[in-house]
Amino acid sequence: MSRKLRASMEDTVVATSRAMAPLRGGRASTDLVNHIRVSAYGSKMPVEQVATVSVTGPRTLVVAPYDDSTAGEMRTALEAANLGATPVLDGAIIRINLPKPSGDRRLELKKLAKAEAEKGRISLRNTRRDAINSARRAAKSGEIPEGKKNRQEKEISELCDEYIKRIDEVLTNVLRDLDS
């Protein structure tokens, strides 16, 4: 089995995990804001490239821009990101106090997490389908024997199932965090 297939599936799991990271229920995490893009220096850049983000309490984030002149633009981008909290500009530092999510917000976050997990599963299944079709084409053209094709199909399916379980574990952790 190719490293390329394994790497592709690993990338899918990592991307799905990143997509679900901001969905933690009211618990402060730098993942909530690191991906947000801010207009700075003539282009859009992720917050993590233009500021230091730190957790100062269970529900408090502090964003300290490297350049004080970008603080206002950064606050605007953080407000537009719909974090469920209002960023407060305190000098050149931006404080974000995250409220405990309401029952409705928790349900909404759970739906989003489940949707992200399903997108990840679909991506893995598409990767599996492409790899199996490639093995079938190779067998049909005579590049590999039929027995090897069957083994490859089985290995590809087992690998896909393994990565789907990893996505399910990430989803379970996110849902558990939302319930606590």
PDB file of C-alpha atoms in Angstrom:
ATOM      1  CA  MET A   1       0.000   0.000   0.000  1.00  0.00           C
ATOM      2  CA  SER A   2       1.380   3.382  -0.903  1.00  0.00           C
ATOM      3  CA  ARG A   3       2.557   5.984   1.544  1.00  0.00           C
ATOM      4  CA  LYS A   4       0.663   8.489  -0.563  1.00  0.00           C
ATOM      5  CA  LEU A   5      -2.668   6.839   0.308  1.00  0.00           C
ATOM      6  CA  ARG A   6      -1.826   6.721   4.021  1.00  0.00           C
ATOM      7  CA  ALA A   7      -0.644  10.360   3.942  1.00  0.00           C
ATOM      8  CA  SER A   8      -3.819  11.447   2.167  1.00  0.00           C
ATOM      9  CA  MET A   9      -5.997   9.753   4.778  1.00  0.00           C
ATOM     10  CA  GLU A  10      -3.883  11.197   7.602  1.00  0.00           C
ATOM     11  CA  ASP A  11      -4.271  14.682   6.102  1.00  0.00           C
ATOM     12  CA  THR A  12      -8.046  14.202   6.039  1.00  0.00           C
ATOM     13  CA  VAL A  13      -8.114  13.260   9.735  1.00  0.00           C
ATOM     14  CA  VAL A  14      -5.907  16.244  10.641  1.00  0.00           C
ATOM     15  CA  ALA A  15      -8.070  18.635   8.604  1.00  0.00           C
ATOM     16  CA  THR A  16     -11.238  17.269  10.209  1.00  0.00           C
ATOM     17  CA  SER A  17      -9.719  17.611  13.684  1.00  0.00           C
ATOM     18  CA  ARG A  18      -8.744  21.217  12.933  1.00  0.00           C
ATOM     19  CA  ALA A  19     -12.226  21.981  11.651  1.00  0.00           C
ATOM     20  CA  MET A  20     -13.758  20.642  14.870  1.00  0.00           C
ATOM     21  CA  ALA A  21     -11.242  22.274  17.238  1.00  0.00           C
ATOM     22  CA  PRO A  22     -13.140  25.589  17.531  1.00  0.00           C
ATOM     23  CA  LEU A  23     -16.350  23.750  18.427  1.00  0.00           C
ATOM     24  CA  ARG A  24     -15.351  23.111  22.041  1.00  0.00           C
ATOM     25  CA  GLY A  25     -18.125  24.296  24.329  1.00  0.00           C
ATOM     26  CA  GLY A  26     -17.122  27.522  26.000  1.00  0.00           C
ATOM     27  CA  ARG A  27     -13.667  26.265  26.938  1.00  0.00           C
ATOM     28  CA  ALA A  28     -10.895  28.650  25.936  1.00  0.00           C
ATOM     29  CA  SER A  29      -8.422  27.252  23.420  1.00  0.00           C
ATOM     30  CA  THR A  30      -6.027  28.962  21.042  1.00  0.00           C
ATOM     31  CA  ASP A  31      -7.569  26.807  18.288  1.00  0.00           C
ATOM     32  CA  LEU A  32     -10.670  29.000  18.514  1.00  0.00           C
ATOM     33  CA  VAL A  33      -8.901  31.948  16.889  1.00  0.00           C
ATOM     34  CA  ASN A  34      -5.659  30.745  15.264  1.00  0.00           C
ATOM     35  CA  HIS A  35      -7.357  29.970  11.928  1.00  0.00           C
ATOM     36  CA  ILE A  36      -9.172  33.323  11.654  1.00  0.00           C
ATOM     37  CA  ARG A  37      -7.773  35.469   8.854  1.00  0.00           C
ATOM     38  CA  VAL A  38      -6.934  39.104   9.546  1.00  0.00           C
ATOM     39  CA  SER A  39      -6.143  41.912   7.116  1.00  0.00           C
ATOM     40  CA  ALA A  40      -2.580  42.890   7.959  1.00  0.00           C
ATOM     41  CA  TYR A  41       0.324  44.211   5.916  1.00  0.00           C
ATOM     42  CA  GLY A  42      -1.726  44.281   2.725  1.00  0.00           C
ATOM     43  CA  SER A  43      -2.936  40.676   2.794  1.00  0.00           C
ATOM     44  CA  LYS A  44      -5.092  38.242   4.760  1.00  0.00           C
ATOM     45  CA  MET A  45      -3.099  36.290   7.330  1.00  0.00           C
ATOM     46  CA  PRO A  46      -4.028  33.832  10.108  1.00  0.00           C
ATOM     47  CA  VAL A  47      -4.115  35.335  13.606  1.00  0.00           C
ATOM     48  CA  GLU A  48      -1.316  33.005  14.726  1.00  0.00           C
ATOM     49  CA  GLN A  49       1.068  34.735  12.265  1.00  0.00           C
ATOM     50  CA  VAL A  50       0.373  38.280  13.437  1.00  0.00           C
ATOM     51  CA  ALA A  51      -0.275  37.851  17.166  1.00  0.00           C
ATOM     52  CA  THR A  52       0.421  35.794  20.248  1.00  0.00           C
ATOM     53  CA  VAL A  53      -2.679  33.977  21.467  1.00  0.00           C
ATOM     54  CA  SER A  54      -2.796  32.716  25.039  1.00  0.00           C
ATOM     55  CA  VAL A  55      -5.314  31.207  27.428  1.00  0.00           C
ATOM     56  CA  THR A  56      -5.426  33.126  30.714  1.00  0.00           C
ATOM     57  CA  GLY A  57      -8.368  31.358  32.331  1.00  0.00           C
ATOM     58  CA  PRO A  58     -10.846  28.585  31.666  1.00  0.00           C
ATOM     59  CA  ARG A  59     -12.968  30.916  29.515  1.00  0.00           C
ATOM     60  CA  THR A  60     -10.566  33.751  28.653  1.00  0.00           C
ATOM     61  CA  LEU A  61      -8.323  34.245  25.626  1.00  0.00           C
ATOM     62  CA  VAL A  62      -5.836  37.064  25.174  1.00  0.00           C
ATOM     63  CA  VAL A  63      -4.668  38.071  21.703  1.00  0.00           C
ATOM     64  CA  ALA A  64      -1.567  40.286  21.687  1.00  0.00           C
ATOM     65  CA  PRO A  65      -0.727  41.610  18.196  1.00  0.00           C
ATOM     66  CA  TYR A  66       2.959  41.836  17.307  1.00  0.00           C
ATOM     67  CA  ASP A  67       2.247  45.238  15.757  1.00  0.00           C
ATOM     68  CA  ASP A  68      -0.071  47.499  17.784  1.00  0.00           C
ATOM     69  CA  SER A  69      -1.395  49.133  14.596  1.00  0.00           C
ATOM     70  CA  THR A  70      -3.142  45.878  13.607  1.00  0.00           C
ATOM     71  CA  ALA A  71      -5.141  45.572  16.862  1.00  0.00           C
ATOM     72  CA  GLY A  72      -8.271  47.332  15.555  1.00  0.00           C
ATOM     73  CA  GLU A  73      -8.369  45.283  12.357  1.00  0.00           C
ATOM     74  CA  MET A  74      -7.771  42.128  14.382  1.00  0.00           C
ATOM     75  CA  ARG A  75     -10.660  42.912  16.748  1.00  0.00           C
ATOM     76  CA  THR A  76     -12.942  43.466  13.735  1.00  0.00           C
ATOM     77  CA  ALA A  77     -11.937  40.095  12.234  1.00  0.00           C
ATOM     78  CA  LEU A  78     -12.477  38.345  15.580  1.00  0.00           C
ATOM     79  CA  GLU A  79     -15.950  39.904  15.891  1.00  0.00           C
ATOM     80  CA  ALA A  80     -16.838  38.769  12.370  1.00  0.00           C
ATOM     81  CA  ALA A  81     -15.735  35.192  13.173  1.00  0.00           C
ATOM     82  CA  ASN A  82     -18.897  34.560  15.222  1.00  0.00           C
ATOM     83  CA  LEU A  83     -17.134  33.101  18.255  1.00  0.00           C
ATOM     84  CA  GLY A  84     -20.150  33.652  20.452  1.00  0.00           C
ATOM     85  CA  ALA A  85     -18.220  36.274  22.439  1.00  0.00           C
ATOM     86  CA  THR A  86     -17.340  39.917  21.959  1.00  0.00           C
ATOM     87  CA  PRO A  87     -13.623  40.745  21.694  1.00  0.00           C
ATOM     88  CA  VAL A  88     -12.706  43.735  23.878  1.00  0.00           C
ATOM     89  CA  LEU A  89      -9.800  45.967  22.896  1.00  0.00           C
ATOM     90  CA  ASP A  90      -7.763  46.808  26.015  1.00  0.00           C
ATOM     91  CA  GLY A  91      -4.974  49.067  24.772  1.00  0.00           C
ATOM     92  CA  ALA A  92      -3.179  46.934  22.195  1.00  0.00           C
ATOM     93  CA  ILE A  93      -4.379  43.653  23.715  1.00  0.00           C
ATOM     94  CA  ILE A  94      -7.647  41.968  22.786  1.00  0.00           C
ATOM     95  CA  ARG A  95      -9.480  40.003  25.487  1.00  0.00           C
ATOM     96  CA  ILE A  96     -12.145  37.457  24.654  1.00  0.00           C
ATOM     97  CA  ASN A  97     -14.311  36.208  27.524  1.00  0.00           C
ATOM     98  CA  LEU A  98     -16.189  33.135  26.359  1.00  0.00           C
ATOM     99  CA  PRO A  99     -19.617  32.629  27.889  1.00  0.00           C
ATOM    100  CA  LYS A 100     -20.844  29.187  28.822  1.00  0.00           C
ATOM    101  CA  PRO A 101     -22.851  28.088  25.768  1.00  0.00           C
ATOM    102  CA  SER A 102     -26.620  27.937  26.122  1.00  0.00           C
ATOM    103  CA  GLY A 103     -28.480  24.702  25.470  1.00  0.00           C
ATOM    104  CA  ASP A 104     -29.411  25.864  21.969  1.00  0.00           C
ATOM    105  CA  ARG A 105     -25.813  26.848  21.195  1.00  0.00           C
ATOM    106  CA  ARG A 106     -24.583  23.438  22.407  1.00  0.00           C
ATOM    107  CA  LEU A 107     -27.054  21.704  20.062  1.00  0.00           C
ATOM    108  CA  GLU A 108     -25.886  23.906  17.197  1.00  0.00           C
ATOM    109  CA  LEU A 109     -22.224  23.116  17.966  1.00  0.00           C
ATOM    110  CA  LYS A 110     -23.003  19.386  18.130  1.00  0.00           C
ATOM    111  CA  LYS A 111     -24.677  19.549  14.705  1.00  0.00           C
ATOM    112  CA  LEU A 112     -21.662  21.380  13.280  1.00  0.00           C
ATOM    113  CA  ALA A 113     -19.276  18.808  14.775  1.00  0.00           C
ATOM    114  CA  LYS A 114     -21.287  15.913  13.352  1.00  0.00           C
ATOM    115  CA  ALA A 115     -21.384  17.601   9.938  1.00  0.00           C
ATOM    116  CA  GLU A 116     -17.590  18.115   9.960  1.00  0.00           C
ATOM    117  CA  ALA A 117     -17.056  14.486  10.959  1.00  0.00           C
ATOM    118  CA  GLU A 118     -19.319  13.325   8.136  1.00  0.00           C
ATOM    119  CA  LYS A 119     -17.400  15.488   5.634  1.00  0.00           C
ATOM    120  CA  GLY A 120     -14.197  13.818   6.831  1.00  0.00           C
ATOM    121  CA  ARG A 121     -15.707  10.337   6.496  1.00  0.00           C
ATOM    122  CA  ILE A 122     -16.925  11.134   2.973  1.00  0.00           C
ATOM    123  CA  SER A 123     -13.472  12.363   2.013  1.00  0.00           C
ATOM    124  CA  LEU A 124     -11.915   9.144   3.352  1.00  0.00           C
ATOM    125  CA  ARG A 125     -14.432   7.021   1.452  1.00  0.00           C
ATOM    126  CA  ASN A 126     -13.706   8.936  -1.758  1.00  0.00           C
ATOM    127  CA  THR A 127      -9.983   8.348  -1.247  1.00  0.00           C
ATOM    128  CA  ARG A 128     -10.710   4.644  -0.672  1.00  0.00           C
ATOM    129  CA  ARG A 129     -12.837   4.473  -3.835  1.00  0.00           C
ATOM    130  CA  ASP A 130     -10.092   6.108  -5.921  1.00  0.00           C
ATOM    131  CA  ALA A 131      -7.423   3.733  -4.558  1.00  0.00           C
ATOM    132  CA  ILE A 132      -9.579   0.654  -5.162  1.00  0.00           C
ATOM    133  CA  ASN A 133     -10.398   1.823  -8.705  1.00  0.00           C
ATOM    134  CA  SER A 134      -6.684   2.309  -9.326  1.00  0.00           C
ATOM    135  CA  ALA A 135      -5.979  -1.261  -8.158  1.00  0.00           C
ATOM    136  CA  ARG A 136      -8.789  -2.568 -10.389  1.00  0.00           C
ATOM    137  CA  ARG A 137      -7.401  -0.703 -13.413  1.00  0.00           C
ATOM    138  CA  ALA A 138      -3.944  -2.134 -12.711  1.00  0.00           C
ATOM    139  CA  ALA A 139      -5.378  -5.661 -12.522  1.00  0.00           C
ATOM    140  CA  LYS A 140      -7.428  -5.177 -15.677  1.00  0.00           C
ATOM    141  CA  SER A 141      -4.378  -3.995 -17.618  1.00  0.00           C
ATOM    142  CA  GLY A 142      -2.341  -6.932 -16.325  1.00  0.00           C
ATOM    143  CA  GLU A 143       0.075  -4.907 -14.182  1.00  0.00           C
ATOM    144  CA  ILE A 144      -0.856  -6.882 -11.058  1.00  0.00           C
ATOM    145  CA  PRO A 145      -2.449 -10.318 -10.623  1.00  0.00           C
ATOM    146  CA  GLU A 146      -6.080 -10.660  -9.530  1.00  0.00           C
ATOM    147  CA  GLY A 147      -5.092 -12.071  -6.113  1.00  0.00           C
ATOM    148  CA  LYS A 148      -2.912  -9.061  -5.348  1.00  0.00           C
ATOM    149  CA  LYS A 149      -5.735  -6.732  -6.397  1.00  0.00           C
ATOM    150  CA  ASN A 150      -8.092  -8.460  -3.969  1.00  0.00           C
ATOM    151  CA  ARG A 151      -5.533  -8.172  -1.137  1.00  0.00           C
ATOM    152  CA  GLN A 152      -5.010  -4.493  -1.927  1.00  0.00           C
ATOM    153  CA  GLU A 153      -8.752  -3.823  -1.904  1.00  0.00           C
ATOM    154  CA  LYS A 154      -9.036  -5.481   1.503  1.00  0.00           C
ATOM    155  CA  GLU A 155      -6.023  -3.555   2.899  1.00  0.00           C
ATOM    156  CA  ILE A 156      -7.345  -0.265   1.522  1.00  0.00           C
ATOM    157  CA  SER A 157     -10.761  -0.851   3.093  1.00  0.00           C
ATOM    158  CA  GLU A 158      -9.196  -1.795   6.449  1.00  0.00           C
ATOM    159  CA  LEU A 159      -7.015   1.315   6.356  1.00  0.00           C
ATOM    160  CA  CYS A 160     -10.023   3.495   5.571  1.00  0.00           C
ATOM    161  CA  ASP A 161     -11.969   1.936   8.457  1.00  0.00           C
ATOM    162  CA  GLU A 162      -9.037   2.661  10.790  1.00  0.00           C
ATOM    163  CA  TYR A 163      -9.011   6.353   9.823  1.00  0.00           C
ATOM    164  CA  ILE A 164     -12.809   6.602  10.065  1.00  0.00           C
ATOM    165  CA  LYS A 165     -12.503   5.307  13.648  1.00  0.00           C
ATOM    166  CA  ARG A 166     -10.004   8.093  14.371  1.00  0.00           C
ATOM    167  CA  ILE A 167     -12.483  10.691  13.105  1.00  0.00           C
ATOM    168  CA  ASP A 168     -15.188   9.088  15.244  1.00  0.00           C
ATOM    169  CA  GLU A 169     -12.882   9.341  18.296  1.00  0.00           C
ATOM    170  CA  VAL A 170     -12.309  13.045  17.646  1.00  0.00           C
ATOM    171  CA  LEU A 171     -16.068  13.548  17.300  1.00  0.00           C
ATOM    172  CA  THR A 172     -16.719  11.654  20.546  1.00  0.00           C
ATOM    173  CA  ASN A 173     -14.223  13.889  22.382  1.00  0.00           C
ATOM    174  CA  VAL A 174     -15.791  17.070  20.990  1.00  0.00           C
ATOM    175  CA  LEU A 175     -19.306  15.920  21.909  1.00  0.00           C
ATOM    176  CA  ARG A 176     -18.110  14.984  25.414  1.00  0.00           C
ATOM    177  CA  ASP A 177     -16.575  18.459  25.829  1.00  0.00           C
ATOM    178  CA  LEU A 178     -19.812  20.065  24.706  1.00  0.00           C
ATOM    179  CA  ASP A 179     -21.792  18.068  27.270  1.00  0.00           C
ATOM    180  CA  SER A 180     -19.513  19.012  30.166  1.00  0.00           C
TER     181      SER A 180
END
